[in-house]
């Protein structure tokens, strides 16, 4: 049994061929397109995370080497900066590994 879509239905965008009926194939195609869009957004987020993780240590080094920061404060902050940079890199790697695992499961 098929049901025609109403004129202003929120499901009209799933009706690819415009016949007024949303088929399973059209739903599957729409679902796949949404997955592709979401994976693209996720890839963009990963790129931003990687760039931030890559440049943050340099920014920390620049700030700590500024002439107005005293050496005893720099010595105290070096340990924190090391932990911060290491943990940021670890978070990025874990996020990307989890994403790769999910992508592998989606293609199976």
Short mmCIF file of N, CA and C in Angstrom, two decimals:
data_model
loop_
_atom_site.label_atom_id
_atom_site.label_comp_id
_atom_site.label_asym_id
_atom_site.label_seq_id
_atom_site.Cartn_x
_atom_site.Cartn_y
_atom_site.Cartn_z
N UNK A 1 0.85 -1.18 0.00
CA UNK A 1 0.00 0.00 0.00
C UNK A 1 0.90 1.24 0.00
N UNK A 2 0.63 2.14 -0.89
CA UNK A 2 1.39 3.37 -0.95
C UNK A 2 0.49 4.54 -0.58
N UNK A 3 1.09 5.53 -0.04
CA UNK A 3 0.36 6.73 0.34
C UNK A 3 1.03 7.91 -0.32
N UNK A 4 0.24 8.71 -1.00
CA UNK A 4 0.78 9.91 -1.66
C UNK A 4 1.08 10.96 -0.61
N UNK A 5 2.11 11.72 -0.86
CA UNK A 5 2.49 12.78 0.06
C UNK A 5 1.54 13.96 -0.05
N UNK A 6 1.34 14.63 1.05
CA UNK A 6 0.55 15.85 1.03
C UNK A 6 1.37 16.96 0.39
N UNK A 7 0.70 18.00 -0.01
CA UNK A 7 1.34 19.07 -0.77
C UNK A 7 2.49 19.72 0.00
N UNK A 8 2.31 20.04 1.26
CA UNK A 8 3.33 20.72 2.05
C UNK A 8 3.97 19.79 3.08
N UNK A 9 4.12 18.52 2.73
CA UNK A 9 4.68 17.54 3.65
C UNK A 9 6.16 17.81 3.90
N UNK A 10 6.57 17.54 5.13
CA UNK A 10 7.99 17.70 5.44
C UNK A 10 8.84 16.59 4.84
N UNK A 11 8.20 15.60 4.24
CA UNK A 11 8.91 14.48 3.61
C UNK A 11 9.05 14.64 2.11
N UNK A 12 8.62 15.76 1.57
CA UNK A 12 8.70 15.98 0.13
C UNK A 12 10.14 15.96 -0.39
N UNK A 13 11.08 16.35 0.43
CA UNK A 13 12.48 16.37 -0.04
C UNK A 13 13.04 14.96 -0.23
N UNK A 14 12.37 13.93 0.33
CA UNK A 14 12.79 12.55 0.09
C UNK A 14 12.31 12.02 -1.26
N UNK A 15 11.29 12.65 -1.81
CA UNK A 15 10.71 12.21 -3.08
C UNK A 15 11.58 12.72 -4.23
N UNK A 16 12.56 11.91 -4.63
CA UNK A 16 13.55 12.33 -5.61
C UNK A 16 12.94 12.47 -7.00
N UNK A 17 12.11 11.50 -7.39
CA UNK A 17 11.57 11.53 -8.76
C UNK A 17 10.30 12.37 -8.89
N UNK A 18 9.78 12.89 -7.80
CA UNK A 18 8.64 13.80 -7.85
C UNK A 18 7.30 13.16 -8.15
N UNK A 19 7.18 11.84 -7.92
CA UNK A 19 5.92 11.17 -8.22
C UNK A 19 4.93 11.22 -7.06
N UNK A 20 5.31 11.82 -5.94
CA UNK A 20 4.40 11.96 -4.81
C UNK A 20 4.44 10.78 -3.86
N UNK A 21 5.29 9.80 -4.14
CA UNK A 21 5.42 8.62 -3.29
C UNK A 21 6.89 8.45 -2.93
N UNK A 22 7.16 8.27 -1.65
CA UNK A 22 8.54 8.04 -1.20
C UNK A 22 8.76 6.54 -1.11
N UNK A 23 9.66 6.03 -1.94
CA UNK A 23 9.95 4.60 -1.95
C UNK A 23 11.11 4.29 -1.01
N UNK A 24 11.29 2.98 -0.74
CA UNK A 24 12.40 2.56 0.10
C UNK A 24 13.74 2.96 -0.51
N UNK A 25 13.84 2.86 -1.83
CA UNK A 25 15.08 3.23 -2.51
C UNK A 25 15.38 4.72 -2.32
N UNK A 26 14.36 5.54 -2.41
CA UNK A 26 14.55 6.98 -2.21
C UNK A 26 14.97 7.28 -0.76
N UNK A 27 14.37 6.57 0.20
CA UNK A 27 14.75 6.76 1.60
C UNK A 27 16.19 6.30 1.84
N UNK A 28 16.56 5.17 1.26
CA UNK A 28 17.93 4.68 1.42
C UNK A 28 18.94 5.65 0.80
N UNK A 29 18.61 6.18 -0.36
CA UNK A 29 19.49 7.13 -1.02
C UNK A 29 19.62 8.40 -0.19
N UNK A 30 18.52 8.87 0.36
CA UNK A 30 18.56 10.08 1.20
C UNK A 30 19.36 9.83 2.48
N UNK A 31 19.19 8.65 3.05
CA UNK A 31 19.95 8.32 4.25
C UNK A 31 21.45 8.27 3.95
N UNK A 32 21.81 7.68 2.83
CA UNK A 32 23.23 7.62 2.44
C UNK A 32 23.79 9.02 2.20
N UNK A 33 23.02 9.90 1.58
CA UNK A 33 23.47 11.27 1.35
C UNK A 33 23.68 12.01 2.67
N UNK A 34 22.79 11.79 3.64
CA UNK A 34 22.96 12.41 4.96
C UNK A 34 24.22 11.89 5.64
N UNK A 35 24.50 10.58 5.50
CA UNK A 35 25.72 10.01 6.07
C UNK A 35 26.95 10.65 5.45
N UNK A 36 26.93 10.82 4.12
CA UNK A 36 28.06 11.42 3.43
C UNK A 36 28.26 12.86 3.90
N UNK A 37 27.18 13.62 4.03
CA UNK A 37 27.28 15.00 4.51
C UNK A 37 27.83 15.05 5.93
N UNK A 38 27.35 14.15 6.79
CA UNK A 38 27.83 14.14 8.17
C UNK A 38 29.30 13.75 8.25
N UNK A 39 29.73 12.80 7.43
CA UNK A 39 31.13 12.40 7.42
C UNK A 39 32.01 13.54 6.90
N UNK A 40 31.48 14.32 5.96
CA UNK A 40 32.23 15.47 5.46
C UNK A 40 32.39 16.53 6.55
N UNK A 41 31.33 16.76 7.31
CA UNK A 41 31.42 17.70 8.43
C UNK A 41 32.40 17.20 9.49
N UNK A 42 32.38 15.90 9.72
CA UNK A 42 33.29 15.31 10.67
C UNK A 42 34.74 15.46 10.21
N UNK A 43 34.98 15.27 8.92
CA UNK A 43 36.33 15.45 8.38
C UNK A 43 36.78 16.90 8.55
N UNK A 44 35.88 17.84 8.35
CA UNK A 44 36.22 19.25 8.56
C UNK A 44 36.61 19.50 10.02
N UNK A 45 35.87 18.92 10.94
CA UNK A 45 36.19 19.07 12.36
C UNK A 45 37.55 18.46 12.68
N UNK A 46 37.84 17.31 12.08
CA UNK A 46 39.12 16.67 12.31
C UNK A 46 40.27 17.54 11.81
N UNK A 47 40.07 18.16 10.65
CA UNK A 47 41.11 19.04 10.12
C UNK A 47 41.38 20.21 11.08
N UNK A 48 40.32 20.80 11.60
CA UNK A 48 40.48 21.92 12.53
C UNK A 48 41.20 21.45 13.79
N UNK A 49 40.79 20.30 14.32
CA UNK A 49 41.44 19.77 15.52
C UNK A 49 42.92 19.50 15.27
N UNK A 50 43.24 18.94 14.12
CA UNK A 50 44.63 18.63 13.81
C UNK A 50 45.46 19.91 13.69
N UNK A 51 44.91 20.92 13.03
CA UNK A 51 45.65 22.19 12.89
C UNK A 51 45.87 22.85 14.24
N UNK A 52 44.85 22.86 15.08
CA UNK A 52 44.99 23.46 16.41
C UNK A 52 46.02 22.68 17.23
N UNK A 53 45.93 21.35 17.17
CA UNK A 53 46.87 20.53 17.93
C UNK A 53 48.30 20.70 17.42
N UNK A 54 48.44 20.97 16.13
CA UNK A 54 49.77 21.12 15.56
C UNK A 54 50.39 22.48 15.91
N UNK A 55 49.59 23.53 15.91
CA UNK A 55 50.13 24.86 16.13
C UNK A 55 50.10 25.33 17.59
N UNK A 56 49.34 24.66 18.43
CA UNK A 56 49.26 25.08 19.83
C UNK A 56 50.61 25.02 20.55
N UNK A 57 51.43 23.98 20.37
CA UNK A 57 52.74 23.99 21.04
C UNK A 57 53.60 25.19 20.63
N UNK A 58 53.56 25.55 19.36
CA UNK A 58 54.34 26.71 18.91
C UNK A 58 53.82 28.00 19.54
N UNK A 59 52.50 28.11 19.66
CA UNK A 59 51.92 29.29 20.30
C UNK A 59 52.33 29.36 21.77
N UNK A 60 52.34 28.22 22.43
CA UNK A 60 52.74 28.19 23.84
C UNK A 60 54.22 28.59 23.98
N UNK A 61 55.04 28.06 23.08
CA UNK A 61 56.47 28.40 23.12
C UNK A 61 56.67 29.90 22.89
N UNK A 62 55.95 30.46 21.93
CA UNK A 62 56.08 31.89 21.67
C UNK A 62 55.66 32.73 22.87
N UNK A 63 54.58 32.35 23.50
CA UNK A 63 54.11 33.11 24.65
C UNK A 63 55.10 33.00 25.80
N UNK A 64 55.61 31.79 26.04
CA UNK A 64 56.52 31.62 27.16
C UNK A 64 57.89 32.23 26.89
N UNK A 65 58.23 32.45 25.64
CA UNK A 65 59.52 33.07 25.35
C UNK A 65 59.42 34.59 25.21
N UNK A 66 58.25 35.13 25.47
CA UNK A 66 58.07 36.57 25.41
C UNK A 66 58.94 37.24 26.49
N UNK A 67 59.47 38.40 26.18
CA UNK A 67 60.39 39.04 27.14
C UNK A 67 59.71 39.50 28.44
N UNK A 68 58.40 39.68 28.46
CA UNK A 68 57.75 40.17 29.68
C UNK A 68 57.39 39.04 30.65
N UNK A 69 57.64 37.78 30.28
CA UNK A 69 57.37 36.66 31.18
C UNK A 69 58.67 36.26 31.87
N UNK A 70 58.65 36.18 33.18
CA UNK A 70 59.85 35.89 33.96
C UNK A 70 60.23 34.41 33.84
N UNK A 71 61.50 34.11 33.93
CA UNK A 71 62.01 32.75 33.73
C UNK A 71 61.50 31.77 34.79
N UNK A 72 61.29 32.21 36.01
CA UNK A 72 60.79 31.28 37.02
C UNK A 72 59.35 30.87 36.72
N UNK A 73 58.58 31.75 36.12
CA UNK A 73 57.22 31.38 35.71
C UNK A 73 57.25 30.44 34.51
N UNK A 74 58.19 30.66 33.61
CA UNK A 74 58.33 29.77 32.45
C UNK A 74 58.68 28.37 32.91
N UNK A 75 59.59 28.27 33.87
CA UNK A 75 59.98 26.96 34.40
C UNK A 75 58.79 26.24 35.02
N UNK A 76 57.94 26.97 35.67
CA UNK A 76 56.76 26.35 36.29
C UNK A 76 55.74 25.93 35.23
N UNK A 77 55.66 26.68 34.15
CA UNK A 77 54.66 26.38 33.13
C UNK A 77 55.10 25.33 32.11
N UNK A 78 56.38 25.02 32.04
CA UNK A 78 56.86 24.06 31.05
C UNK A 78 56.23 22.70 31.25
N UNK A 79 56.15 22.25 32.49
CA UNK A 79 55.51 20.95 32.77
C UNK A 79 54.06 20.93 32.35
N UNK A 80 53.34 21.99 32.68
CA UNK A 80 51.93 22.07 32.29
C UNK A 80 51.78 22.12 30.77
N UNK A 81 52.64 22.87 30.12
CA UNK A 81 52.56 22.98 28.67
C UNK A 81 52.85 21.64 28.00
N UNK A 82 53.79 20.88 28.54
CA UNK A 82 54.11 19.57 27.99
C UNK A 82 52.92 18.63 28.11
N UNK A 83 52.32 18.60 29.28
CA UNK A 83 51.14 17.75 29.49
C UNK A 83 49.99 18.20 28.60
N UNK A 84 49.79 19.50 28.49
CA UNK A 84 48.71 20.02 27.66
C UNK A 84 48.88 19.62 26.19
N UNK A 85 50.08 19.82 25.66
CA UNK A 85 50.33 19.50 24.25
C UNK A 85 50.24 18.00 24.00
N UNK A 86 50.76 17.21 24.92
CA UNK A 86 50.67 15.76 24.77
C UNK A 86 49.23 15.26 24.83
N UNK A 87 48.47 15.79 25.76
CA UNK A 87 47.07 15.36 25.88
C UNK A 87 46.24 15.81 24.69
N UNK A 88 46.53 17.00 24.17
CA UNK A 88 45.80 17.47 23.00
C UNK A 88 46.06 16.55 21.80
N UNK A 89 47.31 16.18 21.60
CA UNK A 89 47.63 15.26 20.52
C UNK A 89 46.97 13.91 20.71
N UNK A 90 46.94 13.43 21.94
CA UNK A 90 46.31 12.14 22.23
C UNK A 90 44.81 12.19 21.96
N UNK A 91 44.16 13.27 22.32
CA UNK A 91 42.73 13.40 22.07
C UNK A 91 42.45 13.41 20.57
N UNK A 92 43.26 14.12 19.81
CA UNK A 92 43.07 14.16 18.36
C UNK A 92 43.25 12.77 17.76
N UNK A 93 44.29 12.07 18.18
CA UNK A 93 44.54 10.72 17.66
C UNK A 93 43.40 9.79 18.03
N UNK A 94 42.92 9.84 19.26
CA UNK A 94 41.82 8.98 19.68
C UNK A 94 40.55 9.28 18.90
N UNK A 95 40.27 10.55 18.68
CA UNK A 95 39.08 10.94 17.92
C UNK A 95 39.16 10.43 16.49
N UNK A 96 40.32 10.60 15.87
CA UNK A 96 40.48 10.15 14.49
C UNK A 96 40.44 8.63 14.39
N UNK A 97 41.00 7.93 15.36
CA UNK A 97 40.96 6.47 15.35
C UNK A 97 39.52 5.97 15.52
N UNK A 98 38.77 6.59 16.40
CA UNK A 98 37.37 6.20 16.59
C UNK A 98 36.57 6.45 15.32
N UNK A 99 36.83 7.56 14.66
CA UNK A 99 36.13 7.87 13.42
C UNK A 99 36.48 6.86 12.33
N UNK A 100 37.75 6.50 12.23
CA UNK A 100 38.15 5.50 11.24
C UNK A 100 37.50 4.16 11.52
N UNK A 101 37.39 3.79 12.78
CA UNK A 101 36.73 2.54 13.16
C UNK A 101 35.25 2.57 12.77
N UNK A 102 34.60 3.69 13.04
CA UNK A 102 33.17 3.82 12.68
C UNK A 102 32.99 3.77 11.18
N UNK A 103 33.86 4.44 10.44
CA UNK A 103 33.76 4.40 8.97
C UNK A 103 33.95 2.99 8.44
N UNK A 104 34.87 2.25 9.05
CA UNK A 104 35.08 0.85 8.64
C UNK A 104 33.84 0.02 8.91
N UNK A 105 33.18 0.25 10.02
CA UNK A 105 31.95 -0.49 10.33
C UNK A 105 30.81 -0.11 9.39
N UNK A 106 30.79 1.16 8.94
CA UNK A 106 29.72 1.60 8.05
C UNK A 106 29.84 0.98 6.67
N UNK A 107 31.06 0.72 6.21
CA UNK A 107 31.24 0.16 4.87
C UNK A 107 31.04 -1.34 4.85
N UNK A 108 31.08 -1.99 6.03
CA UNK A 108 30.87 -3.46 6.07
C UNK A 108 29.44 -3.83 5.81
#
